[in-house]
Amino acid sequence: MLAAMPSAGILIIGNEILSGKVTDANSPYFCRELRALGVDVERIVTIPDEIATIAHEVRAMSDRYDLVLTSGGIGPTHDDLTIEGVAQAFGLPVEHSESIETRIRLAAGGELNQSQRKMAQIPLGATLLDAGDLWFPLVIVKNVYIFPGVPELLRKKFESIRTRFQGVPFVLRRVYVRRRESDIAADLNALLVEFPELMLGSYPRVGEAEFHVLLTLESRDAGYVVRALDALLARLPADAIHKVE
């Protein structure tokens, strides 16, 4: 019996996402990477740059999930309110970090202006984690990891600490089927009766010349996936299968 895997909630913060001015690239990245590591992403929420809203969602996710990953709202401008929101979520004051100020000063090559000093504010007692070759550390409060909104920076920080997020990865097999989804629905339902723990996905494809449906079979138990795949292939006509990966 496999142990329960870590759960995660993702909080995307930014008016620019909700207004459609910027397309969120960070939650799909988080989902792909966490799944590959064996972490179950159970919720994604996108919220505006409002301290009370950030505090409410952070606290709710922190209580519900093992890990919370936030993205956005940690820069030097007026709408960067994530730090204040996370602090409020846990009833913590915001303090000035001399360590971060020193890093910013070294990166800037001189004394800091007011906006740069704002970036040195963190919730009291937060953990600072060096993230690869980036001068700005990752700020962690309890089980909440505060990532930047810029996708390139977020990915560098995640890559440098990815070993902190570890479960049992999923095993995935793909079956490309030449039949329509309605033609194989009964076979898929029967497969799930035989393999109730299987994560089975069925995705119709429009405009594909070689196949009509992509099936995905997933489990953290490699042997279970193999048995389910064999059972599926036995159910479907041989000429219905385009390829198996």
PDB file of C-alpha atoms in Angstrom:
ATOM      1  CA  MET A   1       0.000   0.000   0.000  1.00  0.00           C
ATOM      2  CA  LEU A   2       1.504   3.320  -1.067  1.00  0.00           C
ATOM      3  CA  ALA A   3       1.709   6.073   1.521  1.00  0.00           C
ATOM      4  CA  ALA A   4      -0.291   9.255   1.063  1.00  0.00           C
ATOM      5  CA  MET A   5       1.552  11.743  -1.093  1.00  0.00           C
ATOM      6  CA  PRO A   6       2.145  15.434  -0.302  1.00  0.00           C
ATOM      7  CA  SER A   7      -0.690  17.707  -1.379  1.00  0.00           C
ATOM      8  CA  ALA A   8      -0.251  21.203  -2.791  1.00  0.00           C
ATOM      9  CA  GLY A   9      -2.259  24.325  -3.470  1.00  0.00           C
ATOM     10  CA  ILE A  10      -1.154  26.970  -5.963  1.00  0.00           C
ATOM     11  CA  LEU A  11      -2.009  30.638  -5.483  1.00  0.00           C
ATOM     12  CA  ILE A  12      -1.531  32.956  -8.463  1.00  0.00           C
ATOM     13  CA  ILE A  13      -1.575  36.601  -7.381  1.00  0.00           C
ATOM     14  CA  GLY A  14      -2.000  39.520  -9.743  1.00  0.00           C
ATOM     15  CA  ASN A  15      -4.576  41.878 -11.241  1.00  0.00           C
ATOM     16  CA  GLU A  16      -2.795  41.495 -14.565  1.00  0.00           C
ATOM     17  CA  ILE A  17      -3.758  37.809 -14.723  1.00  0.00           C
ATOM     18  CA  LEU A  18      -7.411  38.447 -13.895  1.00  0.00           C
ATOM     19  CA  SER A  19      -7.638  41.278 -16.426  1.00  0.00           C
ATOM     20  CA  GLY A  20      -6.172  39.145 -19.204  1.00  0.00           C
ATOM     21  CA  LYS A  21      -3.253  41.500 -19.785  1.00  0.00           C
ATOM     22  CA  VAL A  22      -0.839  38.698 -18.865  1.00  0.00           C
ATOM     23  CA  THR A  23      -1.351  34.977 -19.433  1.00  0.00           C
ATOM     24  CA  ASP A  24      -0.518  32.773 -16.460  1.00  0.00           C
ATOM     25  CA  ALA A  25       2.381  30.491 -17.355  1.00  0.00           C
ATOM     26  CA  ASN A  26       3.338  29.626 -13.785  1.00  0.00           C
ATOM     27  CA  SER A  27       0.516  27.362 -12.624  1.00  0.00           C
ATOM     28  CA  PRO A  28       0.906  24.978 -15.617  1.00  0.00           C
ATOM     29  CA  TYR A  29       4.640  24.841 -14.897  1.00  0.00           C
ATOM     30  CA  PHE A  30       4.070  24.143 -11.199  1.00  0.00           C
ATOM     31  CA  CYS A  31       1.543  21.410 -12.033  1.00  0.00           C
ATOM     32  CA  ARG A  32       3.847  19.620 -14.463  1.00  0.00           C
ATOM     33  CA  GLU A  33       6.879  19.766 -12.192  1.00  0.00           C
ATOM     34  CA  LEU A  34       5.093  18.830  -8.981  1.00  0.00           C
ATOM     35  CA  ARG A  35       3.338  15.916 -10.641  1.00  0.00           C
ATOM     36  CA  ALA A  36       6.658  14.633 -11.953  1.00  0.00           C
ATOM     37  CA  LEU A  37       7.936  14.779  -8.374  1.00  0.00           C
ATOM     38  CA  GLY A  38       4.949  12.900  -6.974  1.00  0.00           C
ATOM     39  CA  VAL A  39       3.129  15.835  -5.369  1.00  0.00           C
ATOM     40  CA  ASP A  40      -0.659  16.055  -5.773  1.00  0.00           C
ATOM     41  CA  VAL A  41      -1.800  19.527  -6.836  1.00  0.00           C
ATOM     42  CA  GLU A  42      -5.354  19.780  -5.559  1.00  0.00           C
ATOM     43  CA  ARG A  43      -6.271  23.404  -6.179  1.00  0.00           C
ATOM     44  CA  ILE A  44      -5.270  26.461  -8.198  1.00  0.00           C
ATOM     45  CA  VAL A  45      -6.671  29.882  -7.286  1.00  0.00           C
ATOM     46  CA  THR A  46      -6.066  33.218  -9.018  1.00  0.00           C
ATOM     47  CA  ILE A  47      -6.690  36.324  -6.938  1.00  0.00           C
ATOM     48  CA  PRO A  48      -6.169  40.108  -7.156  1.00  0.00           C
ATOM     49  CA  ASP A  49      -3.492  42.172  -5.428  1.00  0.00           C
ATOM     50  CA  GLU A  50      -5.459  42.693  -2.220  1.00  0.00           C
ATOM     51  CA  ILE A  51      -3.909  42.054   1.181  1.00  0.00           C
ATOM     52  CA  ALA A  52      -7.081  40.709   2.824  1.00  0.00           C
ATOM     53  CA  THR A  53      -7.794  38.350  -0.080  1.00  0.00           C
ATOM     54  CA  ILE A  54      -4.203  37.101  -0.141  1.00  0.00           C
ATOM     55  CA  ALA A  55      -4.279  36.530   3.626  1.00  0.00           C
ATOM     56  CA  HIS A  56      -7.564  34.619   3.471  1.00  0.00           C
ATOM     57  CA  GLU A  57      -6.505  32.312   0.634  1.00  0.00           C
ATOM     58  CA  VAL A  58      -3.003  31.703   2.008  1.00  0.00           C
ATOM     59  CA  ARG A  59      -4.332  30.707   5.418  1.00  0.00           C
ATOM     60  CA  ALA A  60      -7.029  28.471   3.942  1.00  0.00           C
ATOM     61  CA  MET A  61      -4.558  26.690   1.671  1.00  0.00           C
ATOM     62  CA  SER A  62      -1.926  26.412   4.404  1.00  0.00           C
ATOM     63  CA  ASP A  63      -4.423  24.667   6.680  1.00  0.00           C
ATOM     64  CA  ARG A  64      -5.663  22.341   3.943  1.00  0.00           C
ATOM     65  CA  TYR A  65      -2.528  21.331   2.004  1.00  0.00           C
ATOM     66  CA  ASP A  66       0.978  20.176   2.832  1.00  0.00           C
ATOM     67  CA  LEU A  67       2.521  22.743   0.495  1.00  0.00           C
ATOM     68  CA  VAL A  68       1.405  26.152  -0.748  1.00  0.00           C
ATOM     69  CA  LEU A  69       3.175  27.815  -3.665  1.00  0.00           C
ATOM     70  CA  THR A  70       2.404  31.460  -4.394  1.00  0.00           C
ATOM     71  CA  SER A  71       3.381  33.359  -7.518  1.00  0.00           C
ATOM     72  CA  GLY A  72       3.500  37.115  -7.986  1.00  0.00           C
ATOM     73  CA  GLY A  73       3.309  40.292  -5.967  1.00  0.00           C
ATOM     74  CA  ILE A  74       6.779  40.464  -4.402  1.00  0.00           C
ATOM     75  CA  GLY A  75       8.412  43.284  -6.351  1.00  0.00           C
ATOM     76  CA  PRO A  76       9.061  46.937  -5.481  1.00  0.00           C
ATOM     77  CA  THR A  77       5.839  48.561  -6.736  1.00  0.00           C
ATOM     78  CA  HIS A  78       2.604  49.654  -5.056  1.00  0.00           C
ATOM     79  CA  ASP A  79       0.686  46.524  -6.083  1.00  0.00           C
ATOM     80  CA  ASP A  80       3.259  44.057  -4.727  1.00  0.00           C
ATOM     81  CA  LEU A  81       1.393  43.026  -1.599  1.00  0.00           C
ATOM     82  CA  THR A  82       2.072  39.315  -1.213  1.00  0.00           C
ATOM     83  CA  ILE A  83       4.491  39.668   1.695  1.00  0.00           C
ATOM     84  CA  GLU A  84       1.990  41.728   3.680  1.00  0.00           C
ATOM     85  CA  GLY A  85      -0.778  39.274   2.804  1.00  0.00           C
ATOM     86  CA  VAL A  86       1.193  36.227   3.908  1.00  0.00           C
ATOM     87  CA  ALA A  87       2.198  37.961   7.137  1.00  0.00           C
ATOM     88  CA  GLN A  88      -1.436  38.817   7.865  1.00  0.00           C
ATOM     89  CA  ALA A  89      -2.480  35.235   7.130  1.00  0.00           C
ATOM     90  CA  PHE A  90      -0.481  34.038  10.135  1.00  0.00           C
ATOM     91  CA  GLY A  91      -0.836  37.103  12.354  1.00  0.00           C
ATOM     92  CA  LEU A  92       2.812  38.049  11.899  1.00  0.00           C
ATOM     93  CA  PRO A  93       4.355  41.501  11.704  1.00  0.00           C
ATOM     94  CA  VAL A  94       6.527  42.457   8.751  1.00  0.00           C
ATOM     95  CA  GLU A  95      10.181  43.048   9.542  1.00  0.00           C
ATOM     96  CA  HIS A  96      13.118  44.471   7.647  1.00  0.00           C
ATOM     97  CA  SER A  97      15.673  41.858   6.620  1.00  0.00           C
ATOM     98  CA  GLU A  98      19.246  43.120   6.799  1.00  0.00           C
ATOM     99  CA  SER A  99      20.338  39.979   4.968  1.00  0.00           C
ATOM    100  CA  ILE A 100      18.115  40.744   1.976  1.00  0.00           C
ATOM    101  CA  GLU A 101      19.057  44.425   2.041  1.00  0.00           C
ATOM    102  CA  THR A 102      22.724  43.470   1.854  1.00  0.00           C
ATOM    103  CA  ARG A 103      22.033  41.207  -1.125  1.00  0.00           C
ATOM    104  CA  ILE A 104      20.061  43.923  -2.900  1.00  0.00           C
ATOM    105  CA  ARG A 105      22.782  46.488  -2.224  1.00  0.00           C
ATOM    106  CA  LEU A 106      25.426  44.179  -3.677  1.00  0.00           C
ATOM    107  CA  ALA A 107      23.289  43.515  -6.735  1.00  0.00           C
ATOM    108  CA  ALA A 108      22.455  47.212  -7.200  1.00  0.00           C
ATOM    109  CA  GLY A 109      25.999  48.371  -6.583  1.00  0.00           C
ATOM    110  CA  GLY A 110      25.075  51.162  -4.186  1.00  0.00           C
ATOM    111  CA  GLU A 111      22.638  52.509  -1.628  1.00  0.00           C
ATOM    112  CA  LEU A 112      19.002  51.531  -1.953  1.00  0.00           C
ATOM    113  CA  ASN A 113      16.021  53.699  -2.775  1.00  0.00           C
ATOM    114  CA  GLN A 114      12.675  53.326  -1.047  1.00  0.00           C
ATOM    115  CA  SER A 115      11.318  50.866  -3.608  1.00  0.00           C
ATOM    116  CA  GLN A 116      14.357  48.629  -3.277  1.00  0.00           C
ATOM    117  CA  ARG A 117      14.124  48.714   0.510  1.00  0.00           C
ATOM    118  CA  LYS A 118      10.513  47.545   0.199  1.00  0.00           C
ATOM    119  CA  MET A 119      11.801  44.300  -1.292  1.00  0.00           C
ATOM    120  CA  ALA A 120      13.717  43.618   1.951  1.00  0.00           C
ATOM    121  CA  GLN A 121      10.498  43.313   3.976  1.00  0.00           C
ATOM    122  CA  ILE A 122       9.537  39.795   5.087  1.00  0.00           C
ATOM    123  CA  PRO A 123       7.131  38.229   7.610  1.00  0.00           C
ATOM    124  CA  LEU A 124       8.709  37.880  11.030  1.00  0.00           C
ATOM    125  CA  GLY A 125      10.542  34.560  11.370  1.00  0.00           C
ATOM    126  CA  ALA A 126      10.438  33.713   7.668  1.00  0.00           C
ATOM    127  CA  THR A 127      13.043  31.306   6.325  1.00  0.00           C
ATOM    128  CA  LEU A 128      15.340  32.579   3.579  1.00  0.00           C
ATOM    129  CA  LEU A 129      16.537  29.959   1.152  1.00  0.00           C
ATOM    130  CA  ASP A 130      19.242  30.666  -1.404  1.00  0.00           C
ATOM    131  CA  ALA A 131      17.930  29.776  -4.829  1.00  0.00           C
ATOM    132  CA  GLY A 132      20.609  28.806  -7.307  1.00  0.00           C
ATOM    133  CA  ASP A 133      22.576  31.711  -8.734  1.00  0.00           C
ATOM    134  CA  LEU A 134      19.817  34.266  -8.102  1.00  0.00           C
ATOM    135  CA  TRP A 135      20.727  37.024  -5.678  1.00  0.00           C
ATOM    136  CA  PHE A 136      17.251  37.201  -4.147  1.00  0.00           C
ATOM    137  CA  PRO A 137      16.396  34.309  -1.784  1.00  0.00           C
ATOM    138  CA  LEU A 138      13.180  32.337  -1.698  1.00  0.00           C
ATOM    139  CA  VAL A 139      11.037  33.376   1.278  1.00  0.00           C
ATOM    140  CA  ILE A 140       9.255  30.568   3.147  1.00  0.00           C
ATOM    141  CA  VAL A 141       6.661  31.066   5.893  1.00  0.00           C
ATOM    142  CA  LYS A 142       5.547  27.836   7.561  1.00  0.00           C
ATOM    143  CA  ASN A 143       4.503  25.664   4.556  1.00  0.00           C
ATOM    144  CA  VAL A 144       4.103  28.603   2.154  1.00  0.00           C
ATOM    145  CA  TYR A 145       6.737  29.133  -0.558  1.00  0.00           C
ATOM    146  CA  ILE A 146       6.661  32.664  -1.993  1.00  0.00           C
ATOM    147  CA  PHE A 147       7.781  32.704  -5.633  1.00  0.00           C
ATOM    148  CA  PRO A 148       8.143  35.673  -8.003  1.00  0.00           C
ATOM    149  CA  GLY A 149       5.690  36.184 -10.821  1.00  0.00           C
ATOM    150  CA  VAL A 150       8.264  36.457 -13.619  1.00  0.00           C
ATOM    151  CA  PRO A 151       8.247  32.953 -15.145  1.00  0.00           C
ATOM    152  CA  GLU A 152      11.998  32.826 -15.845  1.00  0.00           C
ATOM    153  CA  LEU A 153      12.849  33.724 -12.246  1.00  0.00           C
ATOM    154  CA  LEU A 154      10.207  31.431 -10.810  1.00  0.00           C
ATOM    155  CA  ARG A 155      11.553  28.467 -12.762  1.00  0.00           C
ATOM    156  CA  LYS A 156      15.136  29.095 -11.705  1.00  0.00           C
ATOM    157  CA  LYS A 157      14.079  29.244  -8.064  1.00  0.00           C
ATOM    158  CA  PHE A 158      11.961  26.122  -8.330  1.00  0.00           C
ATOM    159  CA  GLU A 159      14.710  24.138 -10.042  1.00  0.00           C
ATOM    160  CA  SER A 160      17.176  25.023  -7.317  1.00  0.00           C
ATOM    161  CA  ILE A 161      14.934  23.677  -4.518  1.00  0.00           C
ATOM    162  CA  ARG A 162      12.899  20.995  -6.309  1.00  0.00           C
ATOM    163  CA  THR A 163      14.268  18.250  -4.047  1.00  0.00           C
ATOM    164  CA  ARG A 164      12.223  19.749  -1.198  1.00  0.00           C
ATOM    165  CA  PHE A 165       9.050  18.691  -3.020  1.00  0.00           C
ATOM    166  CA  GLN A 166       9.188  14.921  -3.205  1.00  0.00           C
ATOM    167  CA  GLY A 167       6.676  12.100  -3.306  1.00  0.00           C
ATOM    168  CA  VAL A 168       6.314   8.974  -5.438  1.00  0.00           C
ATOM    169  CA  PRO A 169       6.072   9.982  -9.125  1.00  0.00           C
ATOM    170  CA  PHE A 170       3.293   8.766 -11.380  1.00  0.00           C
ATOM    171  CA  VAL A 171       3.911   6.185 -14.087  1.00  0.00           C
ATOM    172  CA  LEU A 172       2.236   7.265 -17.328  1.00  0.00           C
ATOM    173  CA  ARG A 173       1.351   5.298 -20.455  1.00  0.00           C
ATOM    174  CA  ARG A 174      -0.338   6.762 -23.527  1.00  0.00           C
ATOM    175  CA  VAL A 175      -2.535   4.944 -26.033  1.00  0.00           C
ATOM    176  CA  TYR A 176      -3.471   6.614 -29.323  1.00  0.00           C
ATOM    177  CA  VAL A 177      -6.777   5.213 -30.593  1.00  0.00           C
ATOM    178  CA  ARG A 178      -8.252   5.392 -34.085  1.00  0.00           C
ATOM    179  CA  ARG A 179     -11.844   5.012 -32.834  1.00  0.00           C
ATOM    180  CA  ARG A 180     -14.153   7.791 -31.677  1.00  0.00           C
ATOM    181  CA  GLU A 181     -14.571   8.285 -27.943  1.00  0.00           C
ATOM    182  CA  SER A 182     -18.209   7.133 -28.102  1.00  0.00           C
ATOM    183  CA  ASP A 183     -17.065   3.868 -29.704  1.00  0.00           C
ATOM    184  CA  ILE A 184     -14.755   2.960 -26.803  1.00  0.00           C
ATOM    185  CA  ALA A 185     -16.606   4.476 -23.826  1.00  0.00           C
ATOM    186  CA  ALA A 186     -18.012   1.115 -22.720  1.00  0.00           C
ATOM    187  CA  ASP A 187     -14.537  -0.443 -22.812  1.00  0.00           C
ATOM    188  CA  LEU A 188     -13.128   2.399 -20.710  1.00  0.00           C
ATOM    189  CA  ASN A 189     -15.912   2.054 -18.143  1.00  0.00           C
ATOM    190  CA  ALA A 190     -15.277  -1.669 -17.915  1.00  0.00           C
ATOM    191  CA  LEU A 191     -11.547  -1.061 -17.478  1.00  0.00           C
ATOM    192  CA  LEU A 192     -12.215   1.190 -14.485  1.00  0.00           C
ATOM    193  CA  VAL A 193     -14.406  -1.471 -12.918  1.00  0.00           C
ATOM    194  CA  GLU A 194     -11.482  -3.880 -13.173  1.00  0.00           C
ATOM    195  CA  PHE A 195      -8.880  -1.272 -12.138  1.00  0.00           C
ATOM    196  CA  PRO A 196     -10.698   1.210  -9.872  1.00  0.00           C
ATOM    197  CA  GLU A 197      -7.502   2.928  -8.689  1.00  0.00           C
ATOM    198  CA  LEU A 198      -6.375   3.726 -12.219  1.00  0.00           C
ATOM    199  CA  MET A 199      -6.259   7.371 -13.267  1.00  0.00           C
ATOM    200  CA  LEU A 200      -7.687   7.109 -16.766  1.00  0.00           C
ATOM    201  CA  GLY A 201      -7.868  10.104 -19.074  1.00  0.00           C
ATOM    202  CA  SER A 202      -9.667  10.239 -22.405  1.00  0.00           C
ATOM    203  CA  TYR A 203      -8.959  13.195 -24.691  1.00  0.00           C
ATOM    204  CA  PRO A 204     -10.614  13.500 -28.121  1.00  0.00           C
ATOM    205  CA  ARG A 205      -8.440  15.046 -30.826  1.00  0.00           C
ATOM    206  CA  VAL A 206      -9.827  17.089 -33.690  1.00  0.00           C
ATOM    207  CA  GLY A 207      -7.892  17.393 -36.921  1.00  0.00           C
ATOM    208  CA  GLU A 208      -5.503  14.510 -36.235  1.00  0.00           C
ATOM    209  CA  ALA A 209      -5.114  12.291 -39.285  1.00  0.00           C
ATOM    210  CA  GLU A 210      -3.760   9.191 -37.502  1.00  0.00           C
ATOM    211  CA  PHE A 211      -5.917   8.935 -34.360  1.00  0.00           C
ATOM    212  CA  HIS A 212      -9.084  10.304 -32.758  1.00  0.00           C
ATOM    213  CA  VAL A 213      -8.561   9.808 -29.004  1.00  0.00           C
ATOM    214  CA  LEU A 214      -5.559   9.955 -26.685  1.00  0.00           C
ATOM    215  CA  LEU A 215      -5.904   7.752 -23.616  1.00  0.00           C
ATOM    216  CA  THR A 216      -3.660   8.184 -20.582  1.00  0.00           C
ATOM    217  CA  LEU A 217      -3.224   5.534 -17.880  1.00  0.00           C
ATOM    218  CA  GLU A 218      -1.563   6.627 -14.641  1.00  0.00           C
ATOM    219  CA  SER A 219      -0.701   5.211 -11.249  1.00  0.00           C
ATOM    220  CA  ARG A 220       2.153   5.407  -8.786  1.00  0.00           C
ATOM    221  CA  ASP A 221       2.272   1.613  -8.978  1.00  0.00           C
ATOM    222  CA  ALA A 222       4.143   0.676 -12.172  1.00  0.00           C
ATOM    223  CA  GLY A 223       2.861  -2.901 -12.135  1.00  0.00           C
ATOM    224  CA  TYR A 224      -0.732  -1.702 -11.831  1.00  0.00           C
ATOM    225  CA  VAL A 225      -0.327   0.473 -14.934  1.00  0.00           C
ATOM    226  CA  VAL A 226       1.162  -2.426 -16.902  1.00  0.00           C
ATOM    227  CA  ARG A 227      -1.726  -4.720 -15.968  1.00  0.00           C
ATOM    228  CA  ALA A 228      -4.313  -2.073 -16.808  1.00  0.00           C
ATOM    229  CA  LEU A 229      -2.636  -1.346 -20.128  1.00  0.00           C
ATOM    230  CA  ASP A 230      -2.613  -5.020 -21.054  1.00  0.00           C
ATOM    231  CA  ALA A 231      -6.289  -5.282 -20.154  1.00  0.00           C
ATOM    232  CA  LEU A 232      -7.161  -2.238 -22.240  1.00  0.00           C
ATOM    233  CA  LEU A 233      -5.279  -3.481 -25.289  1.00  0.00           C
ATOM    234  CA  ALA A 234      -7.018  -6.845 -24.973  1.00  0.00           C
ATOM    235  CA  ARG A 235     -10.403  -5.116 -25.019  1.00  0.00           C
ATOM    236  CA  LEU A 236      -9.791  -2.909 -28.060  1.00  0.00           C
ATOM    237  CA  PRO A 237      -9.554  -4.247 -31.622  1.00  0.00           C
ATOM    238  CA  ALA A 238      -5.955  -4.414 -32.829  1.00  0.00           C
ATOM    239  CA  ASP A 239      -6.687  -2.082 -35.739  1.00  0.00           C
ATOM    240  CA  ALA A 240      -8.026   0.520 -33.294  1.00  0.00           C
ATOM    241  CA  ILE A 241      -4.565   1.139 -31.861  1.00  0.00           C
ATOM    242  CA  HIS A 242      -2.385   3.696 -33.612  1.00  0.00           C
ATOM    243  CA  LYS A 243       0.499   3.515 -31.137  1.00  0.00           C
ATOM    244  CA  VAL A 244       1.356   3.016 -27.466  1.00  0.00           C
ATOM    245  CA  GLU A 245       3.888   5.056 -25.538  1.00  0.00           C
TER     246      GLU A 245
END
